[in-house]
Tab-separated table of C-alpha atoms in Angstrom:
chain	number	residue	atom	x	y	z
M	1	UNK	CA	10.452	12.257	-20.875
M	2	UNK	CA	12.311	9.515	-19.028
M	3	UNK	CA	10.354	6.591	-17.618
M	4	UNK	CA	11.304	3.546	-15.546
M	5	UNK	CA	9.758	0.548	-17.285
M	6	UNK	CA	9.500	-3.216	-17.386
M	7	UNK	CA	11.485	-4.146	-20.504
M	8	UNK	CA	10.501	-7.795	-20.134
M	9	UNK	CA	10.005	-10.231	-17.285
M	10	UNK	CA	13.103	-9.993	-15.111
M	11	UNK	CA	14.447	-6.829	-16.745
M	12	UNK	CA	13.750	-3.166	-15.952
M	13	UNK	CA	15.310	0.062	-17.188
M	14	UNK	CA	14.891	3.743	-18.032
M	15	UNK	CA	13.743	4.641	-21.554
M	16	UNK	CA	12.443	7.715	-23.366
M	17	UNK	CA	8.693	8.084	-23.868
M	18	UNK	CA	6.420	10.884	-25.074
M	19	UNK	CA	4.884	13.100	-22.399
M	20	UNK	CA	1.250	11.920	-22.073
M	21	UNK	CA	-1.605	14.064	-23.362
M	22	UNK	CA	-4.731	14.432	-21.196
M	23	UNK	CA	-8.184	13.428	-22.344
M	24	UNK	CA	-11.125	15.662	-21.383
M	25	UNK	CA	-11.367	14.325	-17.809
M	26	UNK	CA	-7.659	13.655	-17.267
M	27	UNK	CA	-4.749	15.571	-15.779
M	28	UNK	CA	-1.064	15.150	-16.542
M	29	UNK	CA	1.129	15.562	-13.460
M	30	UNK	CA	4.811	16.501	-13.488
M	31	UNK	CA	6.401	14.172	-10.930
M	32	UNK	CA	8.353	15.635	-8.034
M	33	UNK	CA	8.732	12.604	-5.751
M	34	UNK	CA	7.851	8.917	-5.702
M	35	UNK	CA	8.205	5.690	-3.754
M	36	UNK	CA	9.016	2.204	-5.032
M	37	UNK	CA	6.610	-0.556	-3.960
M	38	UNK	CA	7.041	-4.298	-3.583
M	39	UNK	CA	4.186	-4.615	-6.079
M	40	UNK	CA	6.581	-3.229	-8.712
M	41	UNK	CA	8.907	-6.107	-7.838
M	42	UNK	CA	6.038	-8.571	-8.322
M	43	UNK	CA	5.513	-7.090	-11.800
M	44	UNK	CA	9.195	-7.430	-12.650
M	45	UNK	CA	9.108	-11.108	-11.653
M	46	UNK	CA	6.155	-11.762	-13.932
M	47	UNK	CA	3.743	-12.511	-11.100
M	48	UNK	CA	1.487	-9.708	-12.335
M	49	UNK	CA	1.438	-9.904	-16.158
M	50	UNK	CA	1.679	-6.555	-17.957
M	51	UNK	CA	2.755	-5.306	-21.375
M	52	UNK	CA	6.468	-4.887	-22.183
M	53	UNK	CA	7.870	-1.366	-21.692
M	54	UNK	CA	4.960	-0.278	-19.502
M	55	UNK	CA	5.982	2.302	-16.911
M	56	UNK	CA	6.140	0.980	-13.358
M	57	UNK	CA	4.986	2.691	-10.180
M	58	UNK	CA	1.823	3.881	-8.465
M	59	UNK	CA	3.096	6.010	-5.563
M	60	UNK	CA	3.905	9.543	-6.725
M	61	UNK	CA	3.122	13.191	-6.165
M	62	UNK	CA	3.804	16.251	-8.261
M	63	UNK	CA	2.354	19.408	-9.763
M	64	UNK	CA	-0.406	19.790	-12.328
M	65	UNK	CA	1.204	20.073	-15.769
M	66	UNK	CA	-1.765	19.886	-18.161
M	67	UNK	CA	-5.520	19.871	-17.607
M	68	UNK	CA	-8.146	18.063	-19.657
M	69	UNK	CA	-10.746	20.328	-21.243
M	70	UNK	CA	-13.533	19.253	-18.859
M	71	UNK	CA	-11.543	19.320	-15.612
M	72	UNK	CA	-12.584	21.899	-13.028
M	73	UNK	CA	-11.283	22.770	-9.570
M	74	UNK	CA	-7.600	22.191	-10.331
M	75	UNK	CA	-4.993	24.613	-11.655
M	76	UNK	CA	-1.649	24.280	-13.392
M	77	UNK	CA	1.270	24.286	-10.971
M	78	UNK	CA	-0.844	22.999	-8.066
M	79	UNK	CA	0.726	20.327	-5.853
M	80	UNK	CA	-1.341	17.152	-6.041
M	81	UNK	CA	-1.390	13.473	-5.129
M	82	UNK	CA	-3.227	10.524	-6.663
M	83	UNK	CA	-3.781	7.220	-4.897
M	84	UNK	CA	-2.407	4.004	-6.360
M	85	UNK	CA	-6.028	3.148	-7.183
M	86	UNK	CA	-7.726	5.563	-9.606
M	87	UNK	CA	-11.347	4.389	-10.041
M	88	UNK	CA	-13.966	6.031	-12.229
M	89	UNK	CA	-16.345	6.530	-9.254
M	90	UNK	CA	-19.252	6.271	-11.714
M	91	UNK	CA	-19.722	2.538	-12.364
M	92	UNK	CA	-21.887	0.177	-10.335
M	93	UNK	CA	-18.921	-1.256	-8.410
M	94	UNK	CA	-17.781	2.223	-7.376
M	95	UNK	CA	-21.334	3.235	-6.488
M	96	UNK	CA	-21.625	0.123	-4.291
M	97	UNK	CA	-18.499	1.169	-2.397
M	98	UNK	CA	-16.026	-1.221	-4.033
M	99	UNK	CA	-13.905	1.353	-5.842
M	100	UNK	CA	-10.838	-0.858	-6.175
M	101	UNK	CA	-12.989	-3.313	-8.158
M	102	UNK	CA	-13.924	-0.570	-10.661
M	103	UNK	CA	-15.976	-1.566	-13.739
M	104	UNK	CA	-16.764	-4.887	-12.079
M	105	UNK	CA	-13.230	-6.113	-12.757
M	106	UNK	CA	-11.007	-7.661	-10.117
M	107	UNK	CA	-8.792	-4.749	-8.993
M	108	UNK	CA	-10.093	-2.784	-11.972
M	109	UNK	CA	-9.252	0.470	-10.212
M	110	UNK	CA	-5.541	-0.375	-10.292
M	111	UNK	CA	-4.887	1.361	-13.594
M	112	UNK	CA	-1.256	2.397	-13.097
M	113	UNK	CA	1.028	-0.175	-14.810
M	114	UNK	CA	-1.817	-2.709	-15.127
M	115	UNK	CA	-3.922	-0.809	-17.663
M	116	UNK	CA	-1.619	2.052	-18.671
M	117	UNK	CA	1.710	3.632	-17.764
M	118	UNK	CA	2.503	4.060	-14.087
M	119	UNK	CA	4.012	6.926	-12.142
M	120	UNK	CA	7.773	6.254	-12.101
M	121	UNK	CA	8.337	8.764	-14.888
M	122	UNK	CA	8.858	12.492	-15.192
M	123	UNK	CA	5.161	12.861	-16.061
M	124	UNK	CA	2.116	10.653	-15.462
M	125	UNK	CA	-1.559	10.752	-16.395
M	126	UNK	CA	-4.460	10.546	-13.922
M	127	UNK	CA	-7.906	9.515	-15.169
M	128	UNK	CA	-11.135	10.997	-13.731
M	129	UNK	CA	-8.909	13.640	-12.224
M	130	UNK	CA	-11.521	15.623	-10.305
M	131	UNK	CA	-12.343	12.505	-8.275
M	132	UNK	CA	-8.818	11.095	-8.041
M	133	UNK	CA	-6.467	14.051	-7.523
M	134	UNK	CA	-6.184	15.625	-4.082
M	135	UNK	CA	-4.411	18.965	-3.544
M	136	UNK	CA	-1.566	18.578	-1.049
M	137	UNK	CA	-1.957	20.866	1.982
M	138	UNK	CA	0.779	23.464	2.406
M	139	UNK	CA	1.634	22.008	5.808
M	140	UNK	CA	2.658	18.671	4.287
M	141	UNK	CA	5.840	17.882	2.398
M	142	UNK	CA	5.816	15.751	-0.720
M	143	UNK	CA	7.543	13.103	1.378
M	144	UNK	CA	4.618	12.912	3.802
M	145	UNK	CA	1.941	13.100	1.120
M	146	UNK	CA	3.469	10.175	-0.754
M	147	UNK	CA	2.551	7.761	2.009
M	148	UNK	CA	-1.142	8.543	1.601
M	149	UNK	CA	-1.070	7.295	-2.008
M	150	UNK	CA	-0.671	3.611	-1.122
M	151	UNK	CA	1.016	2.493	2.098
M	152	UNK	CA	-1.222	4.326	4.556
M	153	UNK	CA	-4.247	3.934	2.280
M	154	UNK	CA	-3.828	0.174	2.056
M	155	UNK	CA	-2.810	-0.357	5.681
M	156	UNK	CA	-5.696	1.749	6.948
M	157	UNK	CA	-8.192	-0.220	4.848
M	158	UNK	CA	-6.781	-3.411	6.383
M	159	UNK	CA	-7.293	-1.954	9.850
M	160	UNK	CA	-10.854	-0.868	9.005
M	161	UNK	CA	-11.662	-4.341	7.675
M	162	UNK	CA	-10.585	-5.781	11.036
M	163	UNK	CA	-13.663	-3.943	12.397
M	164	UNK	CA	-11.989	-3.200	15.715
M	165	UNK	CA	-13.943	-1.899	18.658
M	166	UNK	CA	-12.315	0.136	21.411
M	167	UNK	CA	-10.014	-1.965	23.547
M	168	UNK	CA	-10.022	-5.074	21.356
M	169	UNK	CA	-6.946	-7.171	20.585
M	170	UNK	CA	-5.309	-7.549	17.171
M	171	UNK	CA	-2.341	-9.451	15.768
M	172	UNK	CA	-0.617	-8.095	12.657
M	173	UNK	CA	1.517	-10.526	10.689
M	174	UNK	CA	4.554	-8.768	9.137
M	175	UNK	CA	5.748	-5.222	9.586
M	176	UNK	CA	6.736	-4.118	6.135
M	177	UNK	CA	5.384	-0.750	5.042
M	178	UNK	CA	1.783	-1.990	4.713
M	179	UNK	CA	1.938	-3.923	7.990
M	180	UNK	CA	3.394	-0.891	9.742
M	181	UNK	CA	0.609	1.241	8.278
M	182	UNK	CA	-1.937	-1.291	9.542
M	183	UNK	CA	-0.331	-0.970	12.983
M	184	UNK	CA	-0.793	2.803	12.815
M	185	UNK	CA	-4.398	2.304	11.708
M	186	UNK	CA	-5.187	-0.116	14.531
M	187	UNK	CA	-3.778	2.329	17.078
M	188	UNK	CA	-5.919	5.131	15.634
M	189	UNK	CA	-9.002	2.893	15.795
M	190	UNK	CA	-8.470	2.269	19.497
M	191	UNK	CA	-7.092	-1.267	19.682
M	192	UNK	CA	-6.395	-2.189	23.284
M	193	UNK	CA	-3.574	-4.612	22.493
M	194	UNK	CA	-1.586	-4.672	19.258
M	195	UNK	CA	0.701	-7.669	18.719
M	196	UNK	CA	3.099	-7.315	15.785
M	197	UNK	CA	4.754	-10.408	14.309
M	198	UNK	CA	8.148	-9.449	12.886
M	199	UNK	CA	11.747	-10.700	13.064
M	200	UNK	CA	13.773	-7.762	11.656
M	201	UNK	CA	14.994	-5.563	14.558
M	202	UNK	CA	14.655	-2.253	12.703
M	203	UNK	CA	11.071	-3.090	11.724
M	204	UNK	CA	10.324	-4.217	15.261
M	205	UNK	CA	11.478	-0.821	16.514
M	206	UNK	CA	9.341	1.013	13.978
M	207	UNK	CA	6.353	-1.123	14.946
M	208	UNK	CA	6.790	-0.130	18.590
M	209	UNK	CA	7.017	3.522	17.613
M	210	UNK	CA	3.866	3.234	15.524
M	211	UNK	CA	1.814	1.659	18.308
M	212	UNK	CA	2.594	-2.055	18.691
M	213	UNK	CA	2.373	-3.091	22.334
M	214	UNK	CA	4.078	-6.467	21.957
M	215	UNK	CA	6.450	-7.949	19.369
M	216	UNK	CA	6.518	-11.636	18.490
M	217	UNK	CA	9.661	-12.777	16.664
M	218	UNK	CA	8.668	-15.781	14.573
M	219	UNK	CA	12.314	-16.883	14.306
M	220	UNK	CA	12.531	-17.332	18.077
M	221	UNK	CA	9.201	-19.002	18.836
M	222	UNK	CA	6.047	-20.414	17.326
M	223	UNK	CA	4.066	-17.209	16.737
M	224	UNK	CA	0.687	-18.937	17.076
M	225	UNK	CA	1.587	-20.491	20.427
M	226	UNK	CA	3.061	-17.228	21.665
M	227	UNK	CA	0.038	-15.117	20.659
M	228	UNK	CA	-2.316	-17.602	22.318
M	229	UNK	CA	-0.133	-17.468	25.428
M	230	UNK	CA	-0.212	-13.648	25.427
M	231	UNK	CA	-4.019	-13.711	25.217
M	232	UNK	CA	-4.522	-16.317	27.959
M	233	UNK	CA	-5.392	-18.951	25.389
M	234	UNK	CA	-8.341	-17.005	24.007
M	235	UNK	CA	-6.787	-15.628	20.847
M	236	UNK	CA	-7.192	-12.152	19.396
M	237	UNK	CA	-10.373	-10.402	18.310
M	238	UNK	CA	-8.867	-9.760	14.862
M	239	UNK	CA	-5.812	-10.697	12.828
M	240	UNK	CA	-4.313	-8.866	9.871
M	241	UNK	CA	-2.294	-10.763	7.271
M	242	UNK	CA	0.100	-8.254	5.693
M	243	UNK	CA	2.723	-10.517	4.122
M	244	UNK	CA	1.012	-12.660	1.510
M	245	UNK	CA	2.321	-16.096	2.532
M	246	UNK	CA	0.500	-19.390	3.197
M	247	UNK	CA	2.066	-19.678	6.660
M	248	UNK	CA	0.856	-16.286	7.866
M	249	UNK	CA	-2.558	-16.820	6.270
M	250	UNK	CA	-3.070	-20.031	8.255
M	251	UNK	CA	-1.610	-18.482	11.402
M	252	UNK	CA	-4.162	-15.664	11.216
M	253	UNK	CA	-6.978	-18.233	11.446
M	254	UNK	CA	-5.283	-20.073	14.309
M	255	UNK	CA	-4.824	-16.998	16.523
M	256	UNK	CA	-8.276	-15.477	15.960
M	257	UNK	CA	-10.913	-16.326	18.562
M	258	UNK	CA	-14.372	-17.628	17.561
M	259	UNK	CA	-16.443	-14.754	16.261
M	260	UNK	CA	-13.311	-12.829	15.301
M	261	UNK	CA	-12.209	-11.239	12.037
M	262	UNK	CA	-9.358	-11.979	9.615
M	263	UNK	CA	-8.371	-9.017	7.452
M	264	UNK	CA	-6.133	-9.967	4.540
M	265	UNK	CA	-4.067	-7.301	2.800
M	266	UNK	CA	-1.061	-9.386	1.751
M	267	UNK	CA	-0.661	-10.171	-1.951
M	268	UNK	CA	-0.712	-13.952	-2.433
M	269	UNK	CA	0.348	-14.092	-6.081
M	270	UNK	CA	3.957	-15.116	-5.414
M	271	UNK	CA	2.885	-18.637	-4.336
M	272	UNK	CA	0.618	-19.953	-7.076
M	273	UNK	CA	-1.241	-22.445	-4.947
M	274	UNK	CA	-4.700	-22.362	-3.334
M	275	UNK	CA	-4.676	-21.004	0.199
M	276	UNK	CA	-5.659	-23.501	2.867
M	277	UNK	CA	-7.970	-22.780	5.777
M	278	UNK	CA	-7.117	-24.864	8.861
M	279	UNK	CA	-10.368	-26.639	9.633
M	280	UNK	CA	-10.312	-26.901	13.415
M	281	UNK	CA	-9.530	-23.188	14.021
M	282	UNK	CA	-12.244	-22.417	11.457
M	283	UNK	CA	-14.709	-24.481	13.460
M	284	UNK	CA	-15.076	-26.749	10.428
M	285	UNK	CA	-16.837	-23.824	8.798
M	286	UNK	CA	-18.956	-22.826	11.833
M	287	UNK	CA	-16.657	-20.603	13.942
M	288	UNK	CA	-18.431	-17.302	13.167
M	289	UNK	CA	-15.075	-16.012	11.920
M	290	UNK	CA	-15.271	-13.429	9.148
M	291	UNK	CA	-12.661	-13.115	6.389
M	292	UNK	CA	-12.187	-9.886	4.427
M	293	UNK	CA	-9.638	-9.235	1.710
M	294	UNK	CA	-9.270	-5.655	0.545
M	295	UNK	CA	-7.038	-3.004	-0.886
M	296	UNK	CA	-6.408	0.712	-1.342
M	297	UNK	CA	-9.667	2.671	-1.643
M	298	UNK	CA	-8.489	5.625	-3.757
M	299	UNK	CA	-10.166	8.957	-4.372
M	300	UNK	CA	-9.773	12.589	-3.371
M	301	UNK	CA	-11.913	12.325	-0.239
M	302	UNK	CA	-9.999	9.325	1.109
M	303	UNK	CA	-6.644	11.055	0.520
M	304	UNK	CA	-7.869	14.194	2.269
M	305	UNK	CA	-8.809	12.182	5.344
M	306	UNK	CA	-5.305	10.747	5.548
M	307	UNK	CA	-3.737	14.161	4.946
M	308	UNK	CA	-5.773	15.491	7.877
M	309	UNK	CA	-4.298	12.868	10.190
M	310	UNK	CA	-0.823	14.009	9.205
M	311	UNK	CA	-1.670	17.722	9.376
M	312	UNK	CA	-2.848	17.368	12.977
M	313	UNK	CA	0.226	15.387	14.012
M	314	UNK	CA	-1.553	12.101	14.632
M	315	UNK	CA	0.465	10.265	11.969
M	316	UNK	CA	4.002	10.658	10.663
M	317	UNK	CA	4.824	7.791	8.294
M	318	UNK	CA	8.169	9.132	7.080
M	319	UNK	CA	10.324	6.988	9.443
M	320	UNK	CA	9.466	4.126	7.062
M	321	UNK	CA	11.720	5.778	4.484
M	322	UNK	CA	15.057	4.038	4.899
M	323	UNK	CA	16.811	5.234	1.716
M	324	UNK	CA	16.729	8.199	-0.664
M	325	UNK	CA	17.748	8.338	-4.329
M	326	UNK	CA	17.602	10.652	-7.300
M	327	UNK	CA	15.648	9.485	-10.344
M	328	UNK	CA	19.037	8.854	-11.986
M	329	UNK	CA	19.612	6.183	-9.308
M	330	UNK	CA	16.231	4.473	-9.578
M	331	UNK	CA	17.629	1.202	-10.914
M	332	UNK	CA	19.759	0.895	-7.792
M	333	UNK	CA	16.741	1.651	-5.595
M	334	UNK	CA	14.679	-0.988	-7.392
M	335	UNK	CA	17.405	-3.604	-7.108
M	336	UNK	CA	17.642	-3.004	-3.366
M	337	UNK	CA	13.874	-3.398	-3.029
M	338	UNK	CA	13.908	-6.616	-5.040
M	339	UNK	CA	16.713	-8.115	-2.957
M	340	UNK	CA	15.689	-6.433	0.328
M	341	UNK	CA	19.235	-5.150	0.706
M	342	UNK	CA	20.486	-2.819	3.411
M	343	UNK	CA	17.403	-3.131	5.597
M	344	UNK	CA	15.354	-1.260	3.011
M	345	UNK	CA	11.660	-0.658	3.698
M	346	UNK	CA	10.720	2.240	1.423
M	347	UNK	CA	13.032	4.172	-0.920
M	348	UNK	CA	12.174	7.803	-1.665
M	349	UNK	CA	12.889	8.926	-5.231
M	350	UNK	CA	13.582	12.634	-5.780
M	351	UNK	CA	12.716	13.964	-9.216
M	352	UNK	CA	13.626	17.519	-8.237
M	353	UNK	CA	16.032	18.916	-5.671
M	354	UNK	CA	13.289	20.954	-3.974
M	355	UNK	CA	10.604	18.267	-4.065
M	356	UNK	CA	10.489	17.548	-0.337
């Protein structure tokens, strides 16, 4: 099979690999469609260290190709999706509700690319398949289902960690795919005022369509001052950091009112320095502000919940797809993601002509 891999830090390419063989509890999926994630770019830059020639990717859907001997409830040829996190759901961390920290390891549930080959290949393997593979409802296209695997999963977790109550205010820093998904999640949770911080016009428009009430362009004003002005100097009940930058991290503390919540979902590995907490907005440690950093939850049940939101018309994430490519063009798609060319947000990769 063909697989899109990290050859070495700074270099990616397509190579031939054997089709994986399933263990007793595994399933091998034949890929029909995939998305490229900014996390794959982090891997290429060496920010996330992995083995040479490991397959990239963790956002894919397809059909069951081969079943492990102990797998029940799935059939060959069935359309399925796996989240970007594939925990065991048996260890203490999973049993405690921290599935992304599987086996007690930091992000131990993130097996694709980090612990074994990822999904940007013609076939990929899913561990603990009964718990991690979700059948795709007939009403949903592969294109829609793909967004449940990571972007919506991660953005919705960020929104849940903001612990919003009906009518509360929230500021979301950055409107890339995860930030946009957090905006959708905050709308679904009943936020009374959603303020999106974003400078790119196309992303601003998407944010409005997904539920943002107000847009703050950080290139035209001080976003902290503007958010405080929009909230009559009180600040927001919750802030979501969806970029992974020191500036937005600190801004989230500055705009959150005492007793509020900061939900971090941005990846901070690009800047290898400790994050600073501004002391006065943190009440010198006594502001009653809560900080929560989290990630994709994974699992069949979680995916089914997101599918249901799409089935009933409450969510349509596909406007985030700005470009489409065949698998033969994946290097071009990846380069555009790395350089953020052409206003790209998410590129859809077709492995088959009839995959969407």
